[in-house]
PDB file of C-alpha atoms in Angstrom:
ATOM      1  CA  UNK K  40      30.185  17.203 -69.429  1.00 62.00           C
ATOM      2  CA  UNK K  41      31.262  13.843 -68.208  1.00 73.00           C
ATOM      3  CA  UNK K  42      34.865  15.003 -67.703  1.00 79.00           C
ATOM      4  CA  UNK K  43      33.682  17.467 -65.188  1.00 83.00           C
ATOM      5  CA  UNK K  44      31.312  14.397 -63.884  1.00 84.00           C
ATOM      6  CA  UNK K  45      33.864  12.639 -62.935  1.00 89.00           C
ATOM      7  CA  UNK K  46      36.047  15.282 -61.229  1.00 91.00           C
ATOM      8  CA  UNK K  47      33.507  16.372 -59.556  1.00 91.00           C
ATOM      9  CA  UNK K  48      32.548  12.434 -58.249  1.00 93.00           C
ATOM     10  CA  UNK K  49      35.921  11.702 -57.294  1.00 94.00           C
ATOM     11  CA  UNK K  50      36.433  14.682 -55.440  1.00 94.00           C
ATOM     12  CA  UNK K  51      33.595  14.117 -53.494  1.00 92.00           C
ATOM     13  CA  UNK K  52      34.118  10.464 -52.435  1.00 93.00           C
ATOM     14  CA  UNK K  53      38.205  11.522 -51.559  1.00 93.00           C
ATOM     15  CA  UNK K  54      36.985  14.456 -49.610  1.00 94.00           C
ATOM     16  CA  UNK K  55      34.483  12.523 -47.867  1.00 92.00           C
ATOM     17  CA  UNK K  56      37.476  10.236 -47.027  1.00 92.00           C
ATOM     18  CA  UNK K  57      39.473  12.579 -46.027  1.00 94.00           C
ATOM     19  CA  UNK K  58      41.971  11.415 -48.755  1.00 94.00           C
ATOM     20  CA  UNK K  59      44.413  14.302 -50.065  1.00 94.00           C
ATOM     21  CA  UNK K  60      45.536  13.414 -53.762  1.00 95.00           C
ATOM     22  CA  UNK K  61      48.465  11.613 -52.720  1.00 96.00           C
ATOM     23  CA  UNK K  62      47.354   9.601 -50.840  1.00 95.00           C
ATOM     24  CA  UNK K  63      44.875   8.630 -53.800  1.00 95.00           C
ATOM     25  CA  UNK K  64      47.756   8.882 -56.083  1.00 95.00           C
ATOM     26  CA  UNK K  65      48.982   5.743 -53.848  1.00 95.00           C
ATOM     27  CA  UNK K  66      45.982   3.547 -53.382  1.00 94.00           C
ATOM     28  CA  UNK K  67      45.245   3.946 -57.208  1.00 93.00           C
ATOM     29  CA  UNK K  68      48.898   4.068 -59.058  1.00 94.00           C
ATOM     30  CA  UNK K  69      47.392   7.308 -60.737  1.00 95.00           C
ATOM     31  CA  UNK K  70      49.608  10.150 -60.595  1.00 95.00           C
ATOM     32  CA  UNK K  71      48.844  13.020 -58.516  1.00 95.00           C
ATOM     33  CA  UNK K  72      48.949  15.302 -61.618  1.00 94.00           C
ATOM     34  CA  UNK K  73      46.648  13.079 -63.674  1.00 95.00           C
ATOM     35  CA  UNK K  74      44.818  13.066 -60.705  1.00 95.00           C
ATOM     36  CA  UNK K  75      44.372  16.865 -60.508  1.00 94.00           C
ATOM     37  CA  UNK K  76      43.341  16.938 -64.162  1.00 94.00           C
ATOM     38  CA  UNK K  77      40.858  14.612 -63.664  1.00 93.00           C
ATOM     39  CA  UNK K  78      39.377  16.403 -60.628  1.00 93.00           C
ATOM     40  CA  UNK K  79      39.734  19.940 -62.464  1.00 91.00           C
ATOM     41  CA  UNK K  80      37.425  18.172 -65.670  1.00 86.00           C
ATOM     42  CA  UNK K  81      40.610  19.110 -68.192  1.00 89.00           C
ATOM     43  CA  UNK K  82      41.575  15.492 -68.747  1.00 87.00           C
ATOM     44  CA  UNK K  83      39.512  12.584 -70.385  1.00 85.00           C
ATOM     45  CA  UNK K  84      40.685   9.629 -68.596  1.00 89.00           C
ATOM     46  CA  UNK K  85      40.009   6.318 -70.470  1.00 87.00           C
ATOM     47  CA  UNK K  86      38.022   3.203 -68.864  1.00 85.00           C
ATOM     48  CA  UNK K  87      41.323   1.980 -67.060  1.00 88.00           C
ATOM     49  CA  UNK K  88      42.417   4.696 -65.188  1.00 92.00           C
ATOM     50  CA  UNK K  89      38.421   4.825 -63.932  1.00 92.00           C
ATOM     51  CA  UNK K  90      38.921   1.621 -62.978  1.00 90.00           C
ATOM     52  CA  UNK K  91      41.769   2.436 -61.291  1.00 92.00           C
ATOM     53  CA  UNK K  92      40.753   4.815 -59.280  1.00 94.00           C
ATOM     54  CA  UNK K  93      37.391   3.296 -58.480  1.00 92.00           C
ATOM     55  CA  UNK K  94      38.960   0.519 -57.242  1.00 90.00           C
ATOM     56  CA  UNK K  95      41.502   2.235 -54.874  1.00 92.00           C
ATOM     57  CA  UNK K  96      38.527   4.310 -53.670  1.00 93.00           C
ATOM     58  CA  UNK K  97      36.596   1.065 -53.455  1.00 90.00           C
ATOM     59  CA  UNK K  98      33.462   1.930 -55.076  1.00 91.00           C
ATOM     60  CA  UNK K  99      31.620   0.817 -58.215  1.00 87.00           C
ATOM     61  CA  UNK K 100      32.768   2.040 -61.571  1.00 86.00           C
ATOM     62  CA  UNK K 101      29.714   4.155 -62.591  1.00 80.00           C
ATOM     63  CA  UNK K 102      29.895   5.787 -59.315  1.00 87.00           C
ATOM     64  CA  UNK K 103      32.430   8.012 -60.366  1.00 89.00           C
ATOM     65  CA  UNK K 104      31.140   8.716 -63.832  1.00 83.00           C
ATOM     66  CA  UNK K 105      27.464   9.019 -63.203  1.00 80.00           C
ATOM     67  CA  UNK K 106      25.644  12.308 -63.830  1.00 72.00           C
ATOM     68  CA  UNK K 107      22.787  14.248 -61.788  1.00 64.00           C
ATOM     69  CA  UNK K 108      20.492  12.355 -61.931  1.00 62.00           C
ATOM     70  CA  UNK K 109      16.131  13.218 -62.465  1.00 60.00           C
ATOM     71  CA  UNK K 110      13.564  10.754 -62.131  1.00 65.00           C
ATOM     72  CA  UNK K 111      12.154   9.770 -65.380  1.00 64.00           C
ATOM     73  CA  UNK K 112      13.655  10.581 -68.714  1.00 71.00           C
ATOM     74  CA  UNK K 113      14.342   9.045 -71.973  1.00 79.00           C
ATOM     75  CA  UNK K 114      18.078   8.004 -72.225  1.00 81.00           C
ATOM     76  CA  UNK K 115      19.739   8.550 -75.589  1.00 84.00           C
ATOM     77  CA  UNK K 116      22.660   7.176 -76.576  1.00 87.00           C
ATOM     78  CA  UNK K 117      24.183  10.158 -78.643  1.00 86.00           C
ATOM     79  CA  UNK K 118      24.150  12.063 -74.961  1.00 81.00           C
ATOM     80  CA  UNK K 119      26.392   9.483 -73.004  1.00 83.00           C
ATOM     81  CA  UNK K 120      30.366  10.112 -72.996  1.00 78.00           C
ATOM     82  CA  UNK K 121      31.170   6.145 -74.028  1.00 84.00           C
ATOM     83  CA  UNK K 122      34.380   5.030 -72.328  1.00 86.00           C
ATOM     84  CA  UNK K 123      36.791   3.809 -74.411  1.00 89.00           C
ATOM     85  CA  UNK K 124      39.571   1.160 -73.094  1.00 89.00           C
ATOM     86  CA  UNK K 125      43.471   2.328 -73.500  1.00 88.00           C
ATOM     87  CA  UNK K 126      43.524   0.116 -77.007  1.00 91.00           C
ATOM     88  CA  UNK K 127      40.207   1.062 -78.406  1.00 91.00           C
ATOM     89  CA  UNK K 128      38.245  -2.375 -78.791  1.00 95.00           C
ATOM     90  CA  UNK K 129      36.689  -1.948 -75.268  1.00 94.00           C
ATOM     91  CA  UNK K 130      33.677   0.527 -75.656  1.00 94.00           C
ATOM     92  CA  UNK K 131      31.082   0.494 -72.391  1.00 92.00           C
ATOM     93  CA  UNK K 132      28.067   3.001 -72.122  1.00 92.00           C
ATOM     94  CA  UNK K 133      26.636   3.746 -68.880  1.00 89.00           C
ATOM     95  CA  UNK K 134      23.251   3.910 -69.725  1.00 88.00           C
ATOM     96  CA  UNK K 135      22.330   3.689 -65.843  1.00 84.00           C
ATOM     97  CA  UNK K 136      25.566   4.304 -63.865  1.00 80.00           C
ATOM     98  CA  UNK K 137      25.118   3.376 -60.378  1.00 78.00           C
ATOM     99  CA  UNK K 138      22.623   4.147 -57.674  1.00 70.00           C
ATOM    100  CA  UNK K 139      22.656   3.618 -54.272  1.00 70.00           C
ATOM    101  CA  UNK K 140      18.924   3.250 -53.689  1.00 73.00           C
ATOM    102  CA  UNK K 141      18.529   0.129 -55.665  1.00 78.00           C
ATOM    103  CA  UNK K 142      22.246  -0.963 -56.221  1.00 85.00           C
ATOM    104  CA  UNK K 143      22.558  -1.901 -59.215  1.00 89.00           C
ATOM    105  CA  UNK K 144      24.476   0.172 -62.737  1.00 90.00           C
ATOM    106  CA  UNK K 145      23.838  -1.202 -66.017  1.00 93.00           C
ATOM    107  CA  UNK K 146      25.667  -0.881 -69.420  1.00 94.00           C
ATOM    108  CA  UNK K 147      25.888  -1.253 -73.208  1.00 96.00           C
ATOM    109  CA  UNK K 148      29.674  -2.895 -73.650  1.00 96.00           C
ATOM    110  CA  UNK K 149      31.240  -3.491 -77.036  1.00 96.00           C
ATOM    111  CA  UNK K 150      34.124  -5.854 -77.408  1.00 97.00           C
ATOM    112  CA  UNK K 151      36.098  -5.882 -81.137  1.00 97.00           C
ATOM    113  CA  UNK K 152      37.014  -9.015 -82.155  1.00 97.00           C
ATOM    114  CA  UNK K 153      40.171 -10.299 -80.115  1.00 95.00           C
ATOM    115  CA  UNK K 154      39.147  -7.982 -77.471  1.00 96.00           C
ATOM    116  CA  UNK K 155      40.201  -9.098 -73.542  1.00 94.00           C
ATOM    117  CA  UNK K 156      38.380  -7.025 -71.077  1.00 92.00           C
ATOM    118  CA  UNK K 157      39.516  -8.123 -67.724  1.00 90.00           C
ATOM    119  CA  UNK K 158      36.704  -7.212 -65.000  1.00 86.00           C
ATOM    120  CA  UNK K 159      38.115  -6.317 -60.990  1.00 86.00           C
ATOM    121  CA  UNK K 160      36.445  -8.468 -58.482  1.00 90.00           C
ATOM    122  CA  UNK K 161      33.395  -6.696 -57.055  1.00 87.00           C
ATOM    123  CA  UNK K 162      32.367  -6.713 -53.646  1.00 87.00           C
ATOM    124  CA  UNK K 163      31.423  -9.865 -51.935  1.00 89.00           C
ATOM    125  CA  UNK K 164      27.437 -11.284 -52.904  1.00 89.00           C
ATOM    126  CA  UNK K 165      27.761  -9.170 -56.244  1.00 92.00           C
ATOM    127  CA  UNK K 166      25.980 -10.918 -59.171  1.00 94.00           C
ATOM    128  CA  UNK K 167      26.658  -9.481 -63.124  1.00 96.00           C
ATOM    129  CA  UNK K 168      23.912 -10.158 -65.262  1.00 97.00           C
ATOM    130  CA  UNK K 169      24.943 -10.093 -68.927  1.00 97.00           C
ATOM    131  CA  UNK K 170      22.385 -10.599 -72.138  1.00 98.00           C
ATOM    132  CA  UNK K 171      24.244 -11.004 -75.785  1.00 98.00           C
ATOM    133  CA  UNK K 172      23.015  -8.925 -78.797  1.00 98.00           C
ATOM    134  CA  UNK K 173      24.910  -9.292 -81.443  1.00 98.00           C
ATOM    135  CA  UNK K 174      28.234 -11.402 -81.232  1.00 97.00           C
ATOM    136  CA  UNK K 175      29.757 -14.077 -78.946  1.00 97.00           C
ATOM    137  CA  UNK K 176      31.608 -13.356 -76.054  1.00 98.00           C
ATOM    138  CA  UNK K 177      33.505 -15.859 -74.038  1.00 97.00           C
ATOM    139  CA  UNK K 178      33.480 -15.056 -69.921  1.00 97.00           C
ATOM    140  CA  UNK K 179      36.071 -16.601 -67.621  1.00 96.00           C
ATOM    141  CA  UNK K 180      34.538 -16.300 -63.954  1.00 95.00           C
ATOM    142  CA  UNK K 181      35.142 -18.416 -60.557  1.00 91.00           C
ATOM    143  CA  UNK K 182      37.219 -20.970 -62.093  1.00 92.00           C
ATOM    144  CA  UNK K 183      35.126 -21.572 -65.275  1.00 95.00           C
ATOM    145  CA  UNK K 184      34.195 -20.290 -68.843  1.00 97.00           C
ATOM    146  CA  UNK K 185      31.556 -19.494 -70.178  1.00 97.00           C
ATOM    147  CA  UNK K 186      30.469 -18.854 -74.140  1.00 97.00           C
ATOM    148  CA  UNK K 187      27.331 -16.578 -74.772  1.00 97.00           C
ATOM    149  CA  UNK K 188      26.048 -15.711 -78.007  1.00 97.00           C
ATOM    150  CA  UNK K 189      23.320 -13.383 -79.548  1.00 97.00           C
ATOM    151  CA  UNK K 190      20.237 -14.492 -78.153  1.00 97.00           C
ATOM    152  CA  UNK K 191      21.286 -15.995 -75.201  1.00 98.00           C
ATOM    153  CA  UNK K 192      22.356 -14.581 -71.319  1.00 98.00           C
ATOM    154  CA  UNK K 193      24.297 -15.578 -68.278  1.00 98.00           C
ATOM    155  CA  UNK K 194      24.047 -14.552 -64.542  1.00 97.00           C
ATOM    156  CA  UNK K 195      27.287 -15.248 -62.448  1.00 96.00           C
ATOM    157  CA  UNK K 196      29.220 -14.304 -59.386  1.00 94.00           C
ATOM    158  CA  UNK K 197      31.084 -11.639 -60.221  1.00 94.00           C
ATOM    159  CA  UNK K 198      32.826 -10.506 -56.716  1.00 91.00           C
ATOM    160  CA  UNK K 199      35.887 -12.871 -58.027  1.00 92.00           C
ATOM    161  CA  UNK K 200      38.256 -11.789 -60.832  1.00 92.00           C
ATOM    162  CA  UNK K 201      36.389 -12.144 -64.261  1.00 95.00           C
ATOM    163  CA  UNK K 202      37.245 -11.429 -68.021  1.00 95.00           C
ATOM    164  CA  UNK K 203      35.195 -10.801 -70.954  1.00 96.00           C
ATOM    165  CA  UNK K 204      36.597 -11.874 -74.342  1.00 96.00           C
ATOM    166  CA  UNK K 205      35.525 -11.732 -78.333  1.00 97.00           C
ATOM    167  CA  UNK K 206      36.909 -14.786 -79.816  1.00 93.00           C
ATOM    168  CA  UNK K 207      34.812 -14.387 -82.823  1.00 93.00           C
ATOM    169  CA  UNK K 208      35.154 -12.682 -86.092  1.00 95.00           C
ATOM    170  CA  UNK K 209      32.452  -9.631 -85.494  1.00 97.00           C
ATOM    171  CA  UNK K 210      31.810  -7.319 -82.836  1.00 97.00           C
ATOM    172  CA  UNK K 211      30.052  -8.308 -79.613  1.00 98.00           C
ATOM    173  CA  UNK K 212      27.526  -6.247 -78.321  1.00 98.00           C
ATOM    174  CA  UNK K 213      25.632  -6.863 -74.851  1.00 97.00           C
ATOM    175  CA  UNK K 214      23.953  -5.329 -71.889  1.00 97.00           C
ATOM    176  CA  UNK K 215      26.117  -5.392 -68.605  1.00 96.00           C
ATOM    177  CA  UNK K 216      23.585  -5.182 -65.226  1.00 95.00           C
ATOM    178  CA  UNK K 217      25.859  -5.439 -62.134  1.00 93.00           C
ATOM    179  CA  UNK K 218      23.600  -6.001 -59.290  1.00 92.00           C
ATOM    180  CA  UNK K 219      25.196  -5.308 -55.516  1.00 88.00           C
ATOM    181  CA  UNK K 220      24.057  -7.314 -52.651  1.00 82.00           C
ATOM    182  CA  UNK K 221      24.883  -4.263 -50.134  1.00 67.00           C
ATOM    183  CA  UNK K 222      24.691  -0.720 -49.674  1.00 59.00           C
ATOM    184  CA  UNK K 223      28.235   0.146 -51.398  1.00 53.00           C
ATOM    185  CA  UNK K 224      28.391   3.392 -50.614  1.00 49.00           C
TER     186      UNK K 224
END
């Protein structure tokens, strides 16, 4: 179901860009015929090439993998497609991908132990909001690091470069709100 998603997302942002695939190939360094899978629903593309493409569309992650979405409803985890990065110890769950009438997409991330998750820079006056479960993670934003652990949270800047990173021994678990100053979309 997600696959199809976020065909069916991308398509709809290109086309109202009036981008043909290659050009998207090119502002994304996707291939055209990944590209075409992905808009078709027959490929699972992993959290990087999401990223990818959401940045050379210039739109927040979850835009592109966010379902139809009804007003009130209990969220279960077992329903969500997770996203799994290229090496497997990058896990993010979009419990509440974005939306445009309150800008903001939140998300359950995992990090494995030794686990670098580098984070694009968002657009200008966006703040990430982060709150640590279980774990420690280590965050490198605007020129300075931060260490969070269970129990404890962090709001930054987050329209700079940024990293997430498990230096410890178990896995990190914590809740990813990325709040946008502006209409994105």
């Amino acid at each position: 179901m997600i696959n199809a998603a976020v065909g069916e997302n991308i398509r709809k942002v290109r086309n109202s860009r009036n981008l043909t695939i290659e050009k998207l190939a090119e502002v994304t360094g996707v291939s055209k015929s990944m590209l075409g899978q992905i808009e078709r629903g027959d490929a699972n593309p992993t959290i990087t090439t999401v990223w990818k493409i959401a940045n050379g569309l210039k739109v927040p992650f979850s835009v592109l993998i966010q379902l139809p979405e009804v007003e009130t409803r209990v969220i279960d985890k077992s329903q969500i497609a997770l996203m799994l990065s290229d090496d497997g110890l990058y896990e993010c769950c979009p419990f509440f991908p974005f939306d445009s009438k309150r800008n903001f997409e939140m998300y359950e991330m995992t990090l494995q132990p030794t686990c670098k998750a580098p984070g694009e820079p968002h657009p200008k006056g966006t703040l990430e909001y982060i709150i640590v479960f279980d774990g420690e993670i280590t965050i490198e934003h605007n020129n300075q690091v931060d260490k969070v652990k269970k129990g404890q949270a962090i709001k930054f800047n987050a329209d700079t470069a940024h990293c997430y990173y498990n230096a410890g021994v178990e896995v990190a678990r914590f809740v990813l709100l990325i709040h946008y100053l502006y209409d994105i979309i």
